[in-house]
Short mmCIF file of C-alpha atoms in Angstrom, two decimals:
data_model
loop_
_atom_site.label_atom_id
_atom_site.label_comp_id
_atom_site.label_asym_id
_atom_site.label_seq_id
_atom_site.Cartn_x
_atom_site.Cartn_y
_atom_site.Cartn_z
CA UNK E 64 0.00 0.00 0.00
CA UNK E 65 1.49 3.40 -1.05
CA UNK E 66 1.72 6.72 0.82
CA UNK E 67 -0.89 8.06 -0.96
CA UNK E 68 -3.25 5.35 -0.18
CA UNK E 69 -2.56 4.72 3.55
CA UNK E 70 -3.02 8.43 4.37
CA UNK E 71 -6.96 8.45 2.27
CA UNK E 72 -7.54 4.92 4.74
CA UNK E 73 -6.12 7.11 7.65
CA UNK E 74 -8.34 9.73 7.06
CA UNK E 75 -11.32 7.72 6.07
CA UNK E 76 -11.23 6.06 9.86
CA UNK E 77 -10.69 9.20 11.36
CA UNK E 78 -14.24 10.41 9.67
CA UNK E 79 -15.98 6.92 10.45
CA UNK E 80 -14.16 7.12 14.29
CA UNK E 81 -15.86 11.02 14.42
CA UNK E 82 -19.38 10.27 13.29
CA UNK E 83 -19.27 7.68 15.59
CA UNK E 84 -18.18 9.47 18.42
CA UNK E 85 -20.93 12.10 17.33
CA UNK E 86 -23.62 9.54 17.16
CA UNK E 87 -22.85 8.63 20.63
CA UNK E 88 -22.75 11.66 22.58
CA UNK E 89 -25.70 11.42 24.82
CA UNK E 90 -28.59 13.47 24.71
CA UNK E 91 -29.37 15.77 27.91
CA UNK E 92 -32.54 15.43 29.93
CA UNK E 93 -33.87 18.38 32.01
CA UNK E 94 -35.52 18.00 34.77
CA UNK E 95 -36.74 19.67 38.02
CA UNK E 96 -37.38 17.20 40.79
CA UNK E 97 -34.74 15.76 43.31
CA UNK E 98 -33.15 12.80 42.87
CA UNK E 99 -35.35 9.59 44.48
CA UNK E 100 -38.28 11.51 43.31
CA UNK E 101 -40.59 9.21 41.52
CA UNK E 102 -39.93 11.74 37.75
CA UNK E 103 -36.07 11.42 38.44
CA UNK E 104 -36.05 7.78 38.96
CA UNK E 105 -38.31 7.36 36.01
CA UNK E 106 -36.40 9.11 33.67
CA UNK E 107 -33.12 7.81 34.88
CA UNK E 108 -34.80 4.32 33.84
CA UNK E 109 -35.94 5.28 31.05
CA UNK E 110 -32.10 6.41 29.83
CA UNK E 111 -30.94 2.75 30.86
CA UNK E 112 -33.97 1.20 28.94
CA UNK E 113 -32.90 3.56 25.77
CA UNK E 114 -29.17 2.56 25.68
CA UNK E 115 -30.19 -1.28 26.09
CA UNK E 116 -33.22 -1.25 23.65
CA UNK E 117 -30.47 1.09 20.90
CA UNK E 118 -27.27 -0.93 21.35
CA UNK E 119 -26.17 2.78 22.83
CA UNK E 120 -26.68 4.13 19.09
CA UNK E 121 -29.34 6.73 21.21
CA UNK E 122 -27.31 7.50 24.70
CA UNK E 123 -29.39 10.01 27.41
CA UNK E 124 -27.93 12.14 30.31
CA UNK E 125 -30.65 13.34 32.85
CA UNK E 126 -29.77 16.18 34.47
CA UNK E 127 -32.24 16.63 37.87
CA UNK E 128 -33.21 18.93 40.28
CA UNK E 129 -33.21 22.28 38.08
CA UNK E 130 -29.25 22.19 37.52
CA UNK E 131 -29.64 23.37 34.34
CA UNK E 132 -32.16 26.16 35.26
CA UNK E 133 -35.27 26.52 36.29
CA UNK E 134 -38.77 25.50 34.05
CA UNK E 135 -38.79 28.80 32.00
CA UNK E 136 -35.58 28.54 30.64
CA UNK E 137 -35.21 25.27 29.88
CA UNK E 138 -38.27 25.41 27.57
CA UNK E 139 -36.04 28.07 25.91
CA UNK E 140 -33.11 25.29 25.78
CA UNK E 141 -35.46 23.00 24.57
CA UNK E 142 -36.47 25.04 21.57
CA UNK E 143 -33.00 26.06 20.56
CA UNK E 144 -31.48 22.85 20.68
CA UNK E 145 -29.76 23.26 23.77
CA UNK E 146 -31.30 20.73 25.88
CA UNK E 147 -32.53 17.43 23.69
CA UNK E 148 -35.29 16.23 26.01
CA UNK E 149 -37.07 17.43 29.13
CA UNK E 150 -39.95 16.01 31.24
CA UNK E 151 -42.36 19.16 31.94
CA UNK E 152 -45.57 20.42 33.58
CA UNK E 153 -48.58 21.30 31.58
CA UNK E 154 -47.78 24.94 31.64
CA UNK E 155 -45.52 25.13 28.83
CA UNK E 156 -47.57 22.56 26.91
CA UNK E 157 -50.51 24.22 26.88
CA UNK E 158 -49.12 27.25 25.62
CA UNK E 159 -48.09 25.52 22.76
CA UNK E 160 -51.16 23.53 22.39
CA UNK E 161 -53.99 26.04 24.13
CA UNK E 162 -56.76 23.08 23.62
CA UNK E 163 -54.65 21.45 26.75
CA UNK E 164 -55.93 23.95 29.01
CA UNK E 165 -59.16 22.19 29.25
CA UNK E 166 -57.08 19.74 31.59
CA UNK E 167 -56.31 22.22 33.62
CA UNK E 168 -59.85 23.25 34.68
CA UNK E 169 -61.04 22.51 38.21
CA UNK E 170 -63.27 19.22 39.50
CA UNK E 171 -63.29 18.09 36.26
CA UNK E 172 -61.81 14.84 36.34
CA UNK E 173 -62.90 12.05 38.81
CA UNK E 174 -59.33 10.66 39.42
CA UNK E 175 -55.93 10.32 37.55
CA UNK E 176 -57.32 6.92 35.79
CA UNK E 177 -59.92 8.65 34.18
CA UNK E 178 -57.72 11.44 33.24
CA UNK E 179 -55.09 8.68 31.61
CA UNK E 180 -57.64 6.89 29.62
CA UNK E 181 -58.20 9.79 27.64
CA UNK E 182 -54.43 10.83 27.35
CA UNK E 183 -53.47 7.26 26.81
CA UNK E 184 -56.24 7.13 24.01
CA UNK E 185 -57.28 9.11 20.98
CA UNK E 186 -57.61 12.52 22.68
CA UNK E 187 -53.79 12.08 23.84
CA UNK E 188 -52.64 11.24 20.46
CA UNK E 189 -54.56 14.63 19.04
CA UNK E 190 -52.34 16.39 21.55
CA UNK E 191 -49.38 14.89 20.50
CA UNK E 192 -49.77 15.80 16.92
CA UNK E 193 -50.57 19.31 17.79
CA UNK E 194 -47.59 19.22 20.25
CA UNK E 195 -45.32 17.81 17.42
CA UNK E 196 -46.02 20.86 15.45
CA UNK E 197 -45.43 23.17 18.30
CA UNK E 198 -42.04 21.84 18.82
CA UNK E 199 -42.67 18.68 21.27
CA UNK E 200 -42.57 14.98 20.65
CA UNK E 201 -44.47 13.71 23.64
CA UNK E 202 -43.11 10.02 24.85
CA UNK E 203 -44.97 9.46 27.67
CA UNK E 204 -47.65 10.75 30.01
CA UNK E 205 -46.44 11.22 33.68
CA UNK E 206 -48.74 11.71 36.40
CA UNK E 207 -48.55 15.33 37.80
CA UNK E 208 -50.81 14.30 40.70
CA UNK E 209 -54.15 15.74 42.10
CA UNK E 210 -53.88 19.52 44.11
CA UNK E 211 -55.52 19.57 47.45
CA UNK E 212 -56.02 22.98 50.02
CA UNK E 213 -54.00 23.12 53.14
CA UNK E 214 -54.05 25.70 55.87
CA UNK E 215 -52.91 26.97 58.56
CA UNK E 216 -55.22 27.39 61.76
CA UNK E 217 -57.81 26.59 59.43
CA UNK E 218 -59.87 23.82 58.96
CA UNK E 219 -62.08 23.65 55.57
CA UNK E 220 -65.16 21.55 55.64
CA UNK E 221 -67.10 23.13 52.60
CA UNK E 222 -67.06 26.26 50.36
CA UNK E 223 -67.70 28.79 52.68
CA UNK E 224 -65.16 28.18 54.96
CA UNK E 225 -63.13 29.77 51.45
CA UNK E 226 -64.34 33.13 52.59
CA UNK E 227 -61.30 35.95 53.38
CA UNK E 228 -58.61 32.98 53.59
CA UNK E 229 -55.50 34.22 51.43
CA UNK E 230 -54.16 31.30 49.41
CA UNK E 231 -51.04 30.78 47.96
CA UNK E 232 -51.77 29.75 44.07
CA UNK E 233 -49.47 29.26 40.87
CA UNK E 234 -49.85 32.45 38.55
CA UNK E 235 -51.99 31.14 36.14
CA UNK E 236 -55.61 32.75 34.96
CA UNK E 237 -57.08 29.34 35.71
CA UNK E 238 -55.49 28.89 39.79
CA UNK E 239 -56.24 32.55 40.20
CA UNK E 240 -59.82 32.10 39.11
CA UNK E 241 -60.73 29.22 40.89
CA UNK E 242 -59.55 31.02 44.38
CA UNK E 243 -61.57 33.87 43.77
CA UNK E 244 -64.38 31.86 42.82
CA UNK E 245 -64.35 30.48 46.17
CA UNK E 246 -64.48 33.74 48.33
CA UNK E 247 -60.98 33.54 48.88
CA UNK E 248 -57.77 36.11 47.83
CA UNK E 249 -55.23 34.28 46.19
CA UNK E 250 -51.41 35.36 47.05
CA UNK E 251 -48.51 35.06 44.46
CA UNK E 252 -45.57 33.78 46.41
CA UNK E 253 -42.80 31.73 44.44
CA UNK E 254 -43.20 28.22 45.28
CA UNK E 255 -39.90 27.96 47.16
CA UNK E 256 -40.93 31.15 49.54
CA UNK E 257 -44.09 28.84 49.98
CA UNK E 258 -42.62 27.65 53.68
CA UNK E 259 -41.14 31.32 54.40
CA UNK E 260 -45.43 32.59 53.85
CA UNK E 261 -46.43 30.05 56.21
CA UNK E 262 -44.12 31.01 58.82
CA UNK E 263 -44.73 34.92 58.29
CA UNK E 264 -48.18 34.90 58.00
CA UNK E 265 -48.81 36.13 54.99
CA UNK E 266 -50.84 32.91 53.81
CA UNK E 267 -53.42 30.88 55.20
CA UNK E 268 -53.27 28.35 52.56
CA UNK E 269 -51.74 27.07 50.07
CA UNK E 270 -52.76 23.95 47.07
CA UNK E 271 -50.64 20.86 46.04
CA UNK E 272 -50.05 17.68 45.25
CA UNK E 273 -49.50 15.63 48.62
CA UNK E 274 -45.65 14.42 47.90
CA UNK E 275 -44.96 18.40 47.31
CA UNK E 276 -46.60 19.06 50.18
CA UNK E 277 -44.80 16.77 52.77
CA UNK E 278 -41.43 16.97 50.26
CA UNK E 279 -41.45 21.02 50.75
CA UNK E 280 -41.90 21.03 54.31
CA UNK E 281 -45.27 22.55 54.13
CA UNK E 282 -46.70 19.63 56.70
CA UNK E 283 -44.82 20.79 59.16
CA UNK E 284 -46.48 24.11 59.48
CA UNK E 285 -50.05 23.54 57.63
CA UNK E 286 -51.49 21.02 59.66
CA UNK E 287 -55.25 21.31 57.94
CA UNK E 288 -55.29 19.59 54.83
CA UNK E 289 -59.08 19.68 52.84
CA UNK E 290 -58.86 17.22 50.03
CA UNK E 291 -60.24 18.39 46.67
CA UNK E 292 -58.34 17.32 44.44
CA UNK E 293 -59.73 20.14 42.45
CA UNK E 294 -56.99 19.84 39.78
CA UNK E 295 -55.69 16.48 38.57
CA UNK E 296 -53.06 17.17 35.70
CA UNK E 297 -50.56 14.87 33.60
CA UNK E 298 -46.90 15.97 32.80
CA UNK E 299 -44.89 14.77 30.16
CA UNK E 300 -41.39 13.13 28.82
CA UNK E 301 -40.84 14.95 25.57
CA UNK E 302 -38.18 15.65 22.84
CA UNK E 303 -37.63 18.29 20.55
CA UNK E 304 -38.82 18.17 17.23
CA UNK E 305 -35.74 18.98 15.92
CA UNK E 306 -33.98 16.31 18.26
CA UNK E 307 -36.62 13.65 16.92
CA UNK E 308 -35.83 14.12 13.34
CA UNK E 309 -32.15 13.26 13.68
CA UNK E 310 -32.93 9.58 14.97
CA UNK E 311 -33.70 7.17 12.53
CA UNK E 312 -36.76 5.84 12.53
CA UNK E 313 -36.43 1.95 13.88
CA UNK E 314 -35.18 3.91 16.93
CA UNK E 315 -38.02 6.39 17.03
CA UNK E 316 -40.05 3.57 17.59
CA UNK E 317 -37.75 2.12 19.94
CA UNK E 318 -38.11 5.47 22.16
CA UNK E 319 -41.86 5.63 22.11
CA UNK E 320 -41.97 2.08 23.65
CA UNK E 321 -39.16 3.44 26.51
CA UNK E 322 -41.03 6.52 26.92
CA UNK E 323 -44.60 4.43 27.35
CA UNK E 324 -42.81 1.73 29.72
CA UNK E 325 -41.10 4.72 32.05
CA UNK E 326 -44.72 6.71 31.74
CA UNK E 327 -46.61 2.90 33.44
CA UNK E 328 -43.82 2.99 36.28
CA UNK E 329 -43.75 6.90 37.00
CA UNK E 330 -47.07 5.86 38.16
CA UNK E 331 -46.99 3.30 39.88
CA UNK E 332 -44.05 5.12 41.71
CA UNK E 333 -46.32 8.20 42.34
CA UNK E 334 -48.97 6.23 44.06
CA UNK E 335 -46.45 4.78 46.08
CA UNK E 336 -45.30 8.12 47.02
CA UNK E 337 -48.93 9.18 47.85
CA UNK E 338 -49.60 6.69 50.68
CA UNK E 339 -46.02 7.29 51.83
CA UNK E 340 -46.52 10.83 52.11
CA UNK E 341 -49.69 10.57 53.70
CA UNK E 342 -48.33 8.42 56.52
CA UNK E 343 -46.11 11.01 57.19
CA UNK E 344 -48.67 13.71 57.13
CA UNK E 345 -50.96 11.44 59.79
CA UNK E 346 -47.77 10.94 62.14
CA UNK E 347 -46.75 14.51 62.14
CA UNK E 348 -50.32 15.20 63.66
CA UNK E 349 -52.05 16.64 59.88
CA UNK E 350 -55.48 16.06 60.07
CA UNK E 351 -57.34 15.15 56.92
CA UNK E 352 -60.72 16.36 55.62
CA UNK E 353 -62.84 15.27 52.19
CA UNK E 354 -65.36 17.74 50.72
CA UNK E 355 -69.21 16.09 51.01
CA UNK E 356 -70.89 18.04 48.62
CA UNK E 357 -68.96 18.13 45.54
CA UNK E 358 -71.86 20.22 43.48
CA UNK E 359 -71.44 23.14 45.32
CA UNK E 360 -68.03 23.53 44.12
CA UNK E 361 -68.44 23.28 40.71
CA UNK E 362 -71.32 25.27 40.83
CA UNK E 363 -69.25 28.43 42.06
CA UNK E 364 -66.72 26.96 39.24
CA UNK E 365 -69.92 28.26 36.12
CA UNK E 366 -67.97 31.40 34.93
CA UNK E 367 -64.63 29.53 34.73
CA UNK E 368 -65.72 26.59 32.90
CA UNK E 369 -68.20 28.52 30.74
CA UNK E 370 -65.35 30.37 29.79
CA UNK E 371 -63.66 27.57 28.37
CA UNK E 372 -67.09 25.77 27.43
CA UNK E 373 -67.73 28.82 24.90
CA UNK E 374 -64.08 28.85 23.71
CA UNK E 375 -63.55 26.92 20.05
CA UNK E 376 -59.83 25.53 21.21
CA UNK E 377 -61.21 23.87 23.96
CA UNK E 378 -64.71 23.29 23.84
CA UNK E 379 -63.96 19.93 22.47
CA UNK E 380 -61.77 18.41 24.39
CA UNK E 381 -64.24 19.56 27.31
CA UNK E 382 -67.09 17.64 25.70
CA UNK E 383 -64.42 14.62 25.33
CA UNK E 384 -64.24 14.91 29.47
CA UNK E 385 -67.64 15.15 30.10
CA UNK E 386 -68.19 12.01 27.74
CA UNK E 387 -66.08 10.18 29.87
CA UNK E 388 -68.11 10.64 33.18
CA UNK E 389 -66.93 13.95 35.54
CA UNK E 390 -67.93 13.99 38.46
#
């Protein structure tokens, strides 16, 4: 073999031995929960499952806890190509896809299995075409639990118990709605100056899912919890559009099947961590209450879901719920 020709081999491994290496560098996850949290260890088996499944032709790095910033930006990252994949709340998905806000609506759904039967069926696949086109390939549907009130030197037994309380809610038109709509002022205090409100006085209440509520700390101070589960939301694993286009497509379909298998055990984890947290609530001296006359509430709930009721990008998917037996 000449010079000539053992330089062009040279140089034609060094290509092969670079697209390889390219191939190979893993994809980055964001996420916002703690490690051990029932998302984190999800995802983290869903990156094992994806390097088996691939023969590590598709490798994924899941960065928790917020280290790569908080929600806000890393929707941002997401969209530029920054960050591959991220598992996020509804808020960002329903921006892109404003049909999605009908999920969001309070005492609509009966429980989270009612909720999944939908998203798991043809009404989930609508949203992830329409997500697809907003920039989201949606691989599985996590379980962003059901929001309950807790207060302070307060205990809730029906809707006008509501009246003058100050409640800490997220900034959204539908969470500030709903508190108003029940006599009450909501507060907007940044979820991690949740504990700080508590302690200050500044709140009487706040609303969240029960492994956020014993997981912040907010047990340990709000010992009055009133269990609505007025809002029962999903989350979702998802990968940019952009992102999804570079895999081929016996591995697309390889990911979907991860994504679906880490979606079943996210779960089953988060049930777990229900009754876990509860039994910690219960030993800590909280005192649980469940709301006995359910109409009531969503009759004070009219304006809000006529709102969305006379509203073309949702008024479907609202019909779809109501089809499949609210409560």
């Amino acid at each position: 073999m000449n010079a000539s020709r053992k330089l062009l081999l040279a140089l034609w491994v060094s290509l092969v031995q670079a697209a390889t290496c390219q191939a190979q560098a893993p994809l980055k996850l964001w996420n916002i929960h703690p490690d051990g949290y029932p998302v984190s260890v999800a995802l983290n088996s869903f990156a094992e499952d994806v390097k088996k499944i691939t023969d590590s032709r598709v490798v994924i790095e899941v960065f928790s806890n917020g280290v790569l910033g908080d929600q806000p930006k890393a929707v941002q990252m997401v969209k530029s190509g920054e960050v591959e994949m991220a598992e996020f709340g509804l808020g960002p998905l329903s921006q892109e896809v404003k049909s999605m806000n009908a999920i969001n609506l309070p005492f609509l759904f009966a429980n989270a299995e009612q909720m999944f039967r939908l998203l798991d069926g043809a009404m989930g696949n609508q949203f992830k075409t329409r997500l697809e086109a907003g920039g989201y390939v949606v691989l599985g549907w996590y379980d962003g639990g059901a929001r309950s009130f807790y207060c302070v030197n307060k205990k809730l037994t029906g809707p006008r118990d509501f009246a003058g309380l100050r409640i800490r809610v997220q900034s959204t038109d539908i969470y500030l709605e709903l508190v108003k709509l029940l006599g009450a002022t909501p507060v907007a205090v940044p979820y991690k100056d949740v504990l700080a409100a508590f302690e200050s006085g500044k709140i009487d209440c706040a609303e969240n899912n029960l492994p956020s509520f014993v997981s912040a700390g907010h047990y340990k101070f709000a010992k009055n919890v009133f269990v609505t589960e007025h809002v029962i939301t999903p989350e979702a694993l998802v990968m940019s559009t952009k992102q999804w286009a570079k895999i081929a497509p016996a591995d697309q379909a390889k990911l979907r099947e991860a994504g679906q298998r880490s979606a079943l055990l996210m779960r089953q984890l988060w049930q777990k961590r229900v009754i876990e947290s509860r039994e910690i609530a219960i030993k800590s001296g909280v005192k649980f209450e469940a709301p006995t006359e359910f109409g009531a509430y969503i009759s004070r709930m009219k304006p809000l879901h006529q709102k969305y009721w006379t509203d073309p990008a949702t008024r479907t998917e609202l019909m779809t719920i109501l089809a499949s037996g609210i409560k």
